[in-house]
Amino acid sequence: MVNLQSIEIFNDTEDPITTTSEDLIVYLNIIYDYDDVSVINASSFNFNTAVATSCPDNVYIYQSEFTDLNITADQEINGIAAGQSLNSIMKFAYYNIDNPLDISQFYNTTDSEENTLSRAPDSIVLFFDQTIQSDSPFNLTVAIQNSNQETFTAVSNTYIIE
C-alpha cells in the first residue's frame, strides 16, 4: 500500500531568496510510505505448486488519491489577498517545465492527455504563469489534500522579487 506521508519544498535555503518572478520555481518533494501488501513466507511456500497468476513489478496500490492542491502566500500578490488561493496564476509540471499544466490537472489527471504517469509523482515544480508584482517579501504555502481528508502542507522560505 502506498500512502502520502508528507510534502516538502526542497532546494530552499534558510536565507531569503532574491529572484525575478520569471525565475521563481518551487520544487515540491512528495514523500510516500510504502507498505508491503503481502509477502510470501518461504518456509511454508510449496515450490511444487503451480502459480495461477503473476504480478508485474512496480505495481502500487494507493490508499487514497489527491483531491486538492492549493498554493497561498502570506502577502498580497497581483491583487490576490494574503491567504487566498494563487492557483489561478500558477502552473506546475511533472518533469519538464516546458510542458506546464493547470493546477487542477494535478489532482484531476483525466483532464490531461500530457499525463502519462503510471504512478503518483515523487516531485513536481510550481511556478507563476505571469509576471508577479510583490512589494514585500513573501512565503508560499503549498497544501495537498487526499481522499482520506488528510491535508499535508509545506511552507517555503522567504522570496524577494527584484
mmCIF file of C-alpha atoms in Angstrom, residues 1-161:
data_model
loop_
_atom_site.group_PDB
_atom_site.id
_atom_site.type_symbol
_atom_site.label_atom_id
_atom_site.label_comp_id
_atom_site.label_asym_id
_atom_site.label_seq_id
_atom_site.Cartn_x
_atom_site.Cartn_y
_atom_site.Cartn_z
ATOM 1 C CA MET A 1 0.000 0.000 0.000
ATOM 2 C CA VAL A 2 1.198 3.492 -0.757
ATOM 3 C CA ASN A 3 0.247 6.383 1.492
ATOM 4 C CA LEU A 4 1.159 10.034 1.219
ATOM 5 C CA GLN A 5 3.395 10.695 4.215
ATOM 6 C CA SER A 6 4.470 14.323 3.790
ATOM 7 C CA ILE A 7 5.463 17.050 1.369
ATOM 8 C CA GLU A 8 8.437 19.352 1.466
ATOM 9 C CA ILE A 9 9.816 22.203 -0.559
ATOM 10 C CA PHE A 10 13.384 21.382 -1.499
ATOM 11 C CA ASN A 11 16.285 23.377 -2.901
ATOM 12 C CA ASP A 12 15.211 26.061 -0.455
ATOM 13 C CA THR A 13 17.780 27.920 1.607
ATOM 14 C CA GLU A 14 17.491 29.388 5.078
ATOM 15 C CA ASP A 15 18.278 32.858 3.740
ATOM 16 C CA PRO A 16 15.723 34.866 1.777
ATOM 17 C CA ILE A 17 15.882 34.088 -1.929
ATOM 18 C CA THR A 18 16.060 37.124 -4.226
ATOM 19 C CA THR A 19 14.832 36.316 -7.721
ATOM 20 C CA THR A 20 12.726 37.569 -10.610
ATOM 21 C CA SER A 21 9.171 36.328 -10.905
ATOM 22 C CA GLU A 22 10.119 34.555 -14.133
ATOM 23 C CA ASP A 23 12.886 32.623 -12.395
ATOM 24 C CA LEU A 24 10.915 31.708 -9.271
ATOM 25 C CA ILE A 25 10.483 27.931 -9.326
ATOM 26 C CA VAL A 26 9.297 25.954 -6.309
ATOM 27 C CA TYR A 27 10.375 22.308 -6.194
ATOM 28 C CA LEU A 28 7.926 20.184 -4.212
ATOM 29 C CA ASN A 29 9.028 16.771 -2.986
ATOM 30 C CA ILE A 30 6.156 14.333 -2.364
ATOM 31 C CA ILE A 31 7.083 11.638 0.153
ATOM 32 C CA TYR A 32 5.249 8.324 0.345
ATOM 33 C CA ASP A 33 5.146 5.486 2.850
ATOM 34 C CA TYR A 34 5.338 2.126 1.086
ATOM 35 C CA ASP A 35 3.919 -0.911 2.938
ATOM 36 C CA ASP A 36 4.100 -4.441 1.554
ATOM 37 C CA VAL A 37 0.624 -5.736 0.802
ATOM 38 C CA SER A 38 1.709 -9.363 1.099
ATOM 39 C CA VAL A 39 4.876 -11.334 1.458
ATOM 40 C CA ILE A 40 5.395 -14.988 0.602
ATOM 41 C CA ASN A 41 6.607 -16.912 3.608
ATOM 42 C CA ALA A 42 9.389 -19.017 2.073
ATOM 43 C CA SER A 43 9.279 -21.670 4.795
ATOM 44 C CA SER A 44 5.637 -22.536 4.086
ATOM 45 C CA PHE A 45 5.630 -21.951 0.343
ATOM 46 C CA ASN A 46 5.361 -25.155 -1.708
ATOM 47 C CA PHE A 47 7.623 -24.720 -4.717
ATOM 48 C CA ASN A 48 5.937 -27.683 -6.441
ATOM 49 C CA THR A 49 2.667 -25.760 -6.548
ATOM 50 C CA ALA A 50 1.678 -24.126 -9.820
ATOM 51 C CA VAL A 51 1.146 -20.394 -9.568
ATOM 52 C CA ALA A 52 -2.022 -19.386 -11.396
ATOM 53 C CA THR A 53 -1.336 -15.686 -11.560
ATOM 54 C CA SER A 54 1.617 -13.384 -11.567
ATOM 55 C CA CYS A 55 2.048 -9.711 -10.770
ATOM 56 C CA PRO A 56 4.205 -7.356 -12.789
ATOM 57 C CA ASP A 57 6.929 -5.450 -10.999
ATOM 58 C CA ASN A 58 6.318 -1.932 -9.710
ATOM 59 C CA VAL A 59 2.571 -2.265 -9.176
ATOM 60 C CA TYR A 60 1.343 0.075 -6.471
ATOM 61 C CA ILE A 61 -1.962 0.257 -4.656
ATOM 62 C CA TYR A 62 -2.623 3.787 -3.477
ATOM 63 C CA GLN A 63 -4.550 4.111 -0.239
ATOM 64 C CA SER A 64 -6.000 7.449 -1.353
ATOM 65 C CA GLU A 65 -5.869 9.877 -4.248
ATOM 66 C CA PHE A 66 -5.113 13.577 -4.435
ATOM 67 C CA THR A 67 -8.232 15.734 -4.231
ATOM 68 C CA ASP A 68 -6.795 19.246 -3.924
ATOM 69 C CA LEU A 69 -3.594 21.218 -4.356
ATOM 70 C CA ASN A 70 -3.708 24.795 -3.104
ATOM 71 C CA ILE A 71 -0.976 27.437 -3.075
ATOM 72 C CA THR A 72 -1.221 30.595 -0.965
ATOM 73 C CA ALA A 73 1.111 33.424 0.068
ATOM 74 C CA ASP A 74 1.394 35.383 3.280
ATOM 75 C CA GLN A 75 1.388 38.686 1.337
ATOM 76 C CA GLU A 76 -0.801 40.079 -1.448
ATOM 77 C CA ILE A 77 0.398 39.027 -4.907
ATOM 78 C CA ASN A 78 -1.043 40.501 -8.133
ATOM 79 C CA GLY A 79 -4.194 41.643 -6.338
ATOM 80 C CA ILE A 80 -4.799 38.280 -4.676
ATOM 81 C CA ALA A 81 -5.092 38.829 -0.926
ATOM 82 C CA ALA A 82 -2.780 37.081 1.512
ATOM 83 C CA GLY A 83 -4.100 33.612 2.335
ATOM 84 C CA GLN A 84 -6.212 33.355 -0.824
ATOM 85 C CA SER A 85 -5.507 30.749 -3.491
ATOM 86 C CA LEU A 86 -2.847 31.571 -6.082
ATOM 87 C CA ASN A 87 -3.813 28.561 -8.231
ATOM 88 C CA SER A 88 -5.251 30.780 -10.980
ATOM 89 C CA ILE A 89 -1.860 32.434 -11.620
ATOM 90 C CA MET A 90 0.336 29.362 -11.170
ATOM 91 C CA LYS A 91 1.176 26.272 -13.189
ATOM 92 C CA PHE A 92 3.003 23.046 -12.439
ATOM 93 C CA ALA A 93 4.993 20.440 -14.318
ATOM 94 C CA TYR A 94 5.987 16.881 -13.552
ATOM 95 C CA TYR A 95 9.334 16.666 -15.269
ATOM 96 C CA ASN A 96 9.566 19.265 -17.994
ATOM 97 C CA ILE A 97 8.832 22.913 -17.226
ATOM 98 C CA ASP A 98 8.260 23.463 -20.958
ATOM 99 C CA ASN A 99 5.010 21.452 -20.637
ATOM 100 C CA PRO A 100 3.095 23.419 -17.987
ATOM 101 C CA LEU A 101 -0.204 22.131 -16.644
ATOM 102 C CA ASP A 102 -3.036 23.848 -14.790
ATOM 103 C CA ILE A 103 -3.035 23.193 -11.049
ATOM 104 C CA SER A 104 -6.377 21.335 -11.327
ATOM 105 C CA GLN A 105 -4.692 18.717 -13.517
ATOM 106 C CA PHE A 106 -2.503 17.675 -10.584
ATOM 107 C CA TYR A 107 -5.412 16.014 -8.814
ATOM 108 C CA ASN A 108 -7.675 15.501 -11.818
ATOM 109 C CA THR A 109 -5.321 13.717 -14.171
ATOM 110 C CA THR A 110 -8.038 12.658 -16.603
ATOM 111 C CA ASP A 111 -8.122 16.301 -17.747
ATOM 112 C CA SER A 112 -4.623 15.949 -19.146
ATOM 113 C CA GLU A 113 -3.532 13.973 -22.146
ATOM 114 C CA GLU A 114 0.022 15.056 -21.242
ATOM 115 C CA ASN A 115 -0.044 12.969 -18.075
ATOM 116 C CA THR A 116 1.418 9.572 -18.816
ATOM 117 C CA LEU A 117 2.365 8.728 -15.232
ATOM 118 C CA SER A 118 1.780 5.147 -14.151
ATOM 119 C CA ARG A 119 2.043 6.177 -10.516
ATOM 120 C CA ALA A 120 1.822 9.266 -8.363
ATOM 121 C CA PRO A 121 4.654 11.766 -8.821
ATOM 122 C CA ASP A 122 7.626 11.940 -6.461
ATOM 123 C CA SER A 123 8.162 15.612 -7.211
ATOM 124 C CA ILE A 124 6.684 18.494 -9.142
ATOM 125 C CA VAL A 125 7.737 22.039 -9.949
ATOM 126 C CA LEU A 126 5.459 25.015 -9.322
ATOM 127 C CA PHE A 127 5.848 28.400 -10.997
ATOM 128 C CA PHE A 128 3.915 31.566 -11.795
ATOM 129 C CA ASP A 129 2.471 31.775 -15.305
ATOM 130 C CA GLN A 130 2.580 35.585 -15.317
ATOM 131 C CA THR A 131 4.878 38.314 -14.104
ATOM 132 C CA ILE A 132 4.161 38.911 -10.449
ATOM 133 C CA GLN A 133 4.392 42.121 -8.520
ATOM 134 C CA SER A 134 5.225 41.966 -4.848
ATOM 135 C CA ASP A 135 6.340 44.927 -2.813
ATOM 136 C CA SER A 136 7.004 42.748 0.235
ATOM 137 C CA PRO A 137 8.955 39.549 0.812
ATOM 138 C CA PHE A 138 6.597 36.572 0.924
ATOM 139 C CA ASN A 139 6.397 32.894 1.768
ATOM 140 C CA LEU A 140 4.365 30.363 -0.181
ATOM 141 C CA THR A 141 2.331 27.625 1.478
ATOM 142 C CA VAL A 142 1.528 24.507 -0.539
ATOM 143 C CA ALA A 143 -1.263 22.265 0.748
ATOM 144 C CA ILE A 144 -2.226 18.895 -0.711
ATOM 145 C CA GLN A 145 -5.384 17.128 0.412
ATOM 146 C CA ASN A 146 -6.160 13.474 -0.241
ATOM 147 C CA SER A 147 -9.389 11.477 -0.393
ATOM 148 C CA ASN A 148 -8.932 10.466 3.274
ATOM 149 C CA GLN A 149 -9.413 14.164 4.128
ATOM 150 C CA GLU A 150 -5.790 14.448 5.269
ATOM 151 C CA THR A 151 -4.015 17.711 4.467
ATOM 152 C CA PHE A 152 -0.247 17.946 4.054
ATOM 153 C CA THR A 153 1.431 21.350 3.994
ATOM 154 C CA ALA A 154 4.846 22.781 3.268
ATOM 155 C CA VAL A 155 5.924 26.392 3.726
ATOM 156 C CA SER A 156 8.710 27.921 1.650
ATOM 157 C CA ASN A 157 11.386 30.194 2.906
ATOM 158 C CA THR A 158 11.113 33.867 2.067
ATOM 159 C CA TYR A 159 11.140 35.039 -1.566
ATOM 160 C CA ILE A 160 12.005 38.589 -2.597
ATOM 161 C CA ILE A 161 11.045 39.661 -6.128
#
